[in-house]
PDB file of C-alpha atoms in Angstrom:
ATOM      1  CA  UNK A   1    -120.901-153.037-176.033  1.00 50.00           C
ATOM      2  CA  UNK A   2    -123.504-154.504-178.233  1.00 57.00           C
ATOM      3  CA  UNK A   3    -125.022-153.316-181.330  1.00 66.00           C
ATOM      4  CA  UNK A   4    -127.881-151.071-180.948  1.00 75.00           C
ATOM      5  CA  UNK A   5    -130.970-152.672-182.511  1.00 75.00           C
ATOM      6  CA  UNK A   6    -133.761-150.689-183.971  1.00 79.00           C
ATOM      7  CA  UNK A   7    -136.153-153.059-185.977  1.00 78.00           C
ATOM      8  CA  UNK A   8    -137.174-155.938-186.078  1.00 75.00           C
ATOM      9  CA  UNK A   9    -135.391-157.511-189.232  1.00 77.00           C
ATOM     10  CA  UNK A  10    -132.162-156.239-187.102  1.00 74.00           C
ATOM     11  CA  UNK A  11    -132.913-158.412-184.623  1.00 70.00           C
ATOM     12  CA  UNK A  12    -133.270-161.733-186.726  1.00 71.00           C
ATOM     13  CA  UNK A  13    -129.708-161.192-187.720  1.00 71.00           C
ATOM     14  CA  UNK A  14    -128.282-159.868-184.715  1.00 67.00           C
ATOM     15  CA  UNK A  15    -125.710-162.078-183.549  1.00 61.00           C
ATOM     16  CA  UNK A  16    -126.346-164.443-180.759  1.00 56.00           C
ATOM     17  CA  UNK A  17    -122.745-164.335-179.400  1.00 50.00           C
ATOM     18  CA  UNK A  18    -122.872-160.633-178.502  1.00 53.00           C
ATOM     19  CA  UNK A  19    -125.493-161.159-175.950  1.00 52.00           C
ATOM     20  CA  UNK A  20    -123.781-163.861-174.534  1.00 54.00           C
ATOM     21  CA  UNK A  21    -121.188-162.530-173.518  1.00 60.00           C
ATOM     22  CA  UNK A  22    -122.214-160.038-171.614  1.00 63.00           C
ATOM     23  CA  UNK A  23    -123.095-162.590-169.030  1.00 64.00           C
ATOM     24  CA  UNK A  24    -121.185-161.711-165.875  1.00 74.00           C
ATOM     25  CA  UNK A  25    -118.504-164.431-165.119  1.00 78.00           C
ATOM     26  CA  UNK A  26    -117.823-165.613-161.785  1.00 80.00           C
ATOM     27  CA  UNK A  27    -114.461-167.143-160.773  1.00 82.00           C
ATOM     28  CA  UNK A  28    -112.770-168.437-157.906  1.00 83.00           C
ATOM     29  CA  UNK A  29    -111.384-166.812-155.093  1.00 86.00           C
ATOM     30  CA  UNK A  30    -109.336-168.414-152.979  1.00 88.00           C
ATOM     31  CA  UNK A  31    -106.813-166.423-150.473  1.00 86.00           C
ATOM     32  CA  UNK A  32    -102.446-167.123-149.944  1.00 87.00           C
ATOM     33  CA  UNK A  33    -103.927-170.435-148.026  1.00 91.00           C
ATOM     34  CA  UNK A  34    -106.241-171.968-150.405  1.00 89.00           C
ATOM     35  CA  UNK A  35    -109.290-171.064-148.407  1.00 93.00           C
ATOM     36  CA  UNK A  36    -112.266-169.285-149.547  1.00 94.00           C
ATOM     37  CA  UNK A  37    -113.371-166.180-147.399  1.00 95.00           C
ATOM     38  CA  UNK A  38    -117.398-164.621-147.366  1.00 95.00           C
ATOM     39  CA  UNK A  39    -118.789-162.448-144.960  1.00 96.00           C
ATOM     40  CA  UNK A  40    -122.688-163.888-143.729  1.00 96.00           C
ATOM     41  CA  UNK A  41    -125.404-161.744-141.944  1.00 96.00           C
ATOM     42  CA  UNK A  42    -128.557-162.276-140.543  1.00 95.00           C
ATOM     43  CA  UNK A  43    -130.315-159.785-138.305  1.00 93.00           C
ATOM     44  CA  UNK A  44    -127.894-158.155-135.952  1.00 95.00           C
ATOM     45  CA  UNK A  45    -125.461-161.652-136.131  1.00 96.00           C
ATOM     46  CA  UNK A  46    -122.576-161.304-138.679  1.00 97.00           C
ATOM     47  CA  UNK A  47    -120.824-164.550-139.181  1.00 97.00           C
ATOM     48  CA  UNK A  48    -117.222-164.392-141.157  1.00 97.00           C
ATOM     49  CA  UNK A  49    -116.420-168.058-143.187  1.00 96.00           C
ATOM     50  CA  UNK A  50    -113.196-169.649-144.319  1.00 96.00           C
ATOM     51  CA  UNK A  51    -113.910-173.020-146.227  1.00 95.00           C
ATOM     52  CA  UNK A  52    -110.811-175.047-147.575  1.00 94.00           C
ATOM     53  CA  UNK A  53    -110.828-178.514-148.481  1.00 94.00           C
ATOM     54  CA  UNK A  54    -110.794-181.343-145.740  1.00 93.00           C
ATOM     55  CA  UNK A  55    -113.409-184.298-144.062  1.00 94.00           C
ATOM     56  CA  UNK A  56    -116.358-182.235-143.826  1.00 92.00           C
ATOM     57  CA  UNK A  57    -115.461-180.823-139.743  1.00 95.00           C
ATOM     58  CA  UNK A  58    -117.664-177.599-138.650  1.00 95.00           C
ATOM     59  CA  UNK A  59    -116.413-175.229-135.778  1.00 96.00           C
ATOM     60  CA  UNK A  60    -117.900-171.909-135.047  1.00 96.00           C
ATOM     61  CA  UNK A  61    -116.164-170.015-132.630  1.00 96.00           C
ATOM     62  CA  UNK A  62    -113.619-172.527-131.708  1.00 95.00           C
ATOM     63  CA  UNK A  63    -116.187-175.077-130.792  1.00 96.00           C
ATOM     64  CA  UNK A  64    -117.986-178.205-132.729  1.00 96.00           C
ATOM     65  CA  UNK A  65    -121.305-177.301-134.340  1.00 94.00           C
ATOM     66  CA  UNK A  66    -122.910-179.222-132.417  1.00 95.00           C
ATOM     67  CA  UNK A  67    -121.552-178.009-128.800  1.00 96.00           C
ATOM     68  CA  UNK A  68    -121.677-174.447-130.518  1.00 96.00           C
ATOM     69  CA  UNK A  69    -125.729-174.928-131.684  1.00 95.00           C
ATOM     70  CA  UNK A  70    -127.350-177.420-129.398  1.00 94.00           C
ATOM     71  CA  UNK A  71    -130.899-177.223-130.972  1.00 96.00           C
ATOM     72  CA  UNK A  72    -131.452-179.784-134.088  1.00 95.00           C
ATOM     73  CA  UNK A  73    -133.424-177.344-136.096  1.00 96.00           C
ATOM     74  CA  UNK A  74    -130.139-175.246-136.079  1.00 96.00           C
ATOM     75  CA  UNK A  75    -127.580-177.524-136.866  1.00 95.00           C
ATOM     76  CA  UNK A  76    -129.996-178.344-140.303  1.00 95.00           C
ATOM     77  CA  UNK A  77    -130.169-174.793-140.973  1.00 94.00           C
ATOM     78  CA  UNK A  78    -126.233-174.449-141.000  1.00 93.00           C
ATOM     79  CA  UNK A  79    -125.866-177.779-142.707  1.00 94.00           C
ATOM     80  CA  UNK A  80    -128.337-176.601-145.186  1.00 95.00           C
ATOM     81  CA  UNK A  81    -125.992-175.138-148.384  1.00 94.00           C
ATOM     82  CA  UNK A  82    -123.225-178.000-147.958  1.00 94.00           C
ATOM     83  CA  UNK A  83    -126.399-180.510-148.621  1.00 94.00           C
ATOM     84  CA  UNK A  84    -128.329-178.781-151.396  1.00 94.00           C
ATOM     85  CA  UNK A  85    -124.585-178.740-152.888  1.00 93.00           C
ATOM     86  CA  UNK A  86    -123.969-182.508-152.558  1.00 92.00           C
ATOM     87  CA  UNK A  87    -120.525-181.304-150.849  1.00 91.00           C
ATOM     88  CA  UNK A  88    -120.910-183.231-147.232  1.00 91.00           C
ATOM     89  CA  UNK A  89    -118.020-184.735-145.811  1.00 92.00           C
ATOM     90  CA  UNK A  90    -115.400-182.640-148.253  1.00 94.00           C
ATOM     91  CA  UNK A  91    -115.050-179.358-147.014  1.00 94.00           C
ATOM     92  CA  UNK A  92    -113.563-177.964-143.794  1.00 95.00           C
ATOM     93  CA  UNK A  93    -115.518-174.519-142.325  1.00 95.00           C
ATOM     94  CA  UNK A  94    -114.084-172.419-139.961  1.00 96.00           C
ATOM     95  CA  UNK A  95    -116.628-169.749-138.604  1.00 97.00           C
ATOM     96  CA  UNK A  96    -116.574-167.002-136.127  1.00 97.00           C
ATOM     97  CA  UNK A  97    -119.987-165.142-135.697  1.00 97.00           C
ATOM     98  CA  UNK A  98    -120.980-162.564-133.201  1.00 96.00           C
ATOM     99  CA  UNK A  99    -124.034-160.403-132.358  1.00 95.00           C
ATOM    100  CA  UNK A 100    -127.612-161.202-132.355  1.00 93.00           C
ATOM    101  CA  UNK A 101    -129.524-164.717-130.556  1.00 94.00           C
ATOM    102  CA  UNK A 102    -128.473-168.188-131.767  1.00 95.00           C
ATOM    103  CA  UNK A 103    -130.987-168.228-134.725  1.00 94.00           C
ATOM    104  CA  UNK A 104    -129.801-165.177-136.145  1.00 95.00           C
ATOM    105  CA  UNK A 105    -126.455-166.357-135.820  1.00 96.00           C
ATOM    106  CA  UNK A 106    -126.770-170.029-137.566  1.00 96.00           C
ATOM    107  CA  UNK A 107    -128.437-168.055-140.329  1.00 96.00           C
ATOM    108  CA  UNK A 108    -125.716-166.082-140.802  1.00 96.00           C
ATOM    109  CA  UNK A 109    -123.069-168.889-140.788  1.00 96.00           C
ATOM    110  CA  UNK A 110    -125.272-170.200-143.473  1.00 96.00           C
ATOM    111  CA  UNK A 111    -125.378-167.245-145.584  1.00 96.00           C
ATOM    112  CA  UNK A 112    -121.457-166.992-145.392  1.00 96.00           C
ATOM    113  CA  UNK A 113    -121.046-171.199-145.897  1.00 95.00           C
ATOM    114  CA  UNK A 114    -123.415-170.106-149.159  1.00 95.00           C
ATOM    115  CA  UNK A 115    -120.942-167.535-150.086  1.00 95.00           C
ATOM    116  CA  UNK A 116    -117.698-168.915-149.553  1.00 95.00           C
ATOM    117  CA  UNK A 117    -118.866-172.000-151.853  1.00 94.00           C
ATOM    118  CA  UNK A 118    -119.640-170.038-154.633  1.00 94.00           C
ATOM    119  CA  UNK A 119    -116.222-168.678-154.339  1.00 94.00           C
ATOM    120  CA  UNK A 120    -114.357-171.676-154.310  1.00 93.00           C
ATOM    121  CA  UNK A 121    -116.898-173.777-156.796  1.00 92.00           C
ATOM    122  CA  UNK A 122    -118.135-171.035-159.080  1.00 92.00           C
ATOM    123  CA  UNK A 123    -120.130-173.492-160.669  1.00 92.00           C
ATOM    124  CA  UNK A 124    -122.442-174.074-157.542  1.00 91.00           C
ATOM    125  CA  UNK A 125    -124.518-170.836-157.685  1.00 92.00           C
ATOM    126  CA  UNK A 126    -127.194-172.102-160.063  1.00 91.00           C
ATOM    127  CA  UNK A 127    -127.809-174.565-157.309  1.00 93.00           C
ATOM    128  CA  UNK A 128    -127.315-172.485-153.928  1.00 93.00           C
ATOM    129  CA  UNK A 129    -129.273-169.606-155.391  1.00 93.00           C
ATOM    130  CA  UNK A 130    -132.438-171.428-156.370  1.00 93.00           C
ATOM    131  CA  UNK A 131    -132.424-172.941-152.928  1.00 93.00           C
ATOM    132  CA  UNK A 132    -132.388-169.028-151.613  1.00 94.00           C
ATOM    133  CA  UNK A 133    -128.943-169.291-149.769  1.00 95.00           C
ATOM    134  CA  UNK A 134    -127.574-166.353-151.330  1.00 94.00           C
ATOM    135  CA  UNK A 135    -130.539-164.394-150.799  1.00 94.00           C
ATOM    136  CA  UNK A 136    -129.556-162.325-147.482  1.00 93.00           C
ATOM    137  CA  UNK A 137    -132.720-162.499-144.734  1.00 91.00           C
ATOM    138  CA  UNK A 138    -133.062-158.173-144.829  1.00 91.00           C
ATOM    139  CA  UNK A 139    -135.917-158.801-142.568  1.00 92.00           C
ATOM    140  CA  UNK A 140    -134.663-156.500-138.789  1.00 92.00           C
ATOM    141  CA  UNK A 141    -136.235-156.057-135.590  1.00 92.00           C
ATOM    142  CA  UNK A 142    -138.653-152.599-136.181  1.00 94.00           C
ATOM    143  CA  UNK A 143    -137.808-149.825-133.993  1.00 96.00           C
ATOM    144  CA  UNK A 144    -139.526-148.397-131.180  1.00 96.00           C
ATOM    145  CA  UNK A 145    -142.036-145.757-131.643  1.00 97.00           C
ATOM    146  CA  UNK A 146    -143.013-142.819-128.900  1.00 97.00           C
ATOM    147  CA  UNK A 147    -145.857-143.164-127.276  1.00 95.00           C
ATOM    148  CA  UNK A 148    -145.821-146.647-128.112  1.00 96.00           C
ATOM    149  CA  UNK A 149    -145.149-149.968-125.532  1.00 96.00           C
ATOM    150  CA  UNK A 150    -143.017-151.607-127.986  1.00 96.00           C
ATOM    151  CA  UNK A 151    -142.674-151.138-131.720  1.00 96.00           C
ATOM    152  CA  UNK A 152    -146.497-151.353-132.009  1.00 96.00           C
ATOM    153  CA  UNK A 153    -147.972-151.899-129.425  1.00 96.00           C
ATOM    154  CA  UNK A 154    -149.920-149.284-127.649  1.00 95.00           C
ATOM    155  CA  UNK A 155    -150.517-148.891-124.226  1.00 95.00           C
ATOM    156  CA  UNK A 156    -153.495-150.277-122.522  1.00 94.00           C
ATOM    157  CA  UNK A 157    -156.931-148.146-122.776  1.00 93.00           C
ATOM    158  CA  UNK A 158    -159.160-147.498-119.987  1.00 93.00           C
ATOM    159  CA  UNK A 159    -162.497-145.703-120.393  1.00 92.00           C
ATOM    160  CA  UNK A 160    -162.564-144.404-117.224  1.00 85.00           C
TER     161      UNK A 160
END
């Protein structure tokens, strides 16, 4: 641990090297196949991600990307990390999501894509977390209330 510090002529000679490394350091993680593994979420959708090396080919759930998400806005979303990267066309991502509606779901194959590229390029957080891909979406569908239509919603008033 560092030195404790209790002026402020202490702290022009404290040593810059202390405090440096402290800084956590990431590494890779790869598994036995030379893959890298991160779980994605998104609502109730939870997406698991294997990336490895290869001509840039996307299949969720056994299927192409774009047979799996047919809207446009969703295949961007997905697409998203491996862009703001610079990494198109040179890795491979296997996905298999369930749970939740189809934009739940592409958000959370984008927040495991996010993941799994920080573990095999370490060096690619700066970048994916000032775009917000690391950042997990906490946001849920509010539960329903008694005496309530739907979460907030009341029922409709009549005078008489």
């Amino acid at each position: 641990m560092a030195e404790t510090i209790n002026s402020l002529e202490d702290l022009g000679t404290a040593s810059v090297a202390a405090v440096v490394n402290d800084a956590p350091v990431h590494e890779q993680k790869l598994d036995a196949q030379g893959r890298a593994y991160a779980t994605g979420k998104r609502k109730n959708a939870i997406a698991r991600v294997w990336i490895k090396p290869g001509a840039g080919k996307i299949t969720v759930n056994g299927k192409e990307f774009n047979a799996f998400f047919a809207r446009p806005v969703l295949q961007m979303v997905l697409q998203q990390p491996i862009v703001a990267a610079a990494r198109v066309d040179q890795y491979d991502v296997i996905a298999t999501v369930s749970g939740g509606g189809l934009s739940g779901q592409a958000g959370a194959v984008r927040h495991g894509i996010s993941k799994a590229l920080t573990y095999f390029e370490p060096e690619l957080r700066g970048v994916l977390k000032a775009g917000g891909f690391l950042t997990r979406d906490s946001r849920v569908v509010e539960r329903k209330k008694y005496g309530k239509a739907k979460a907030r919603r009341s029922f409709q008033f009549s005078k008489r």
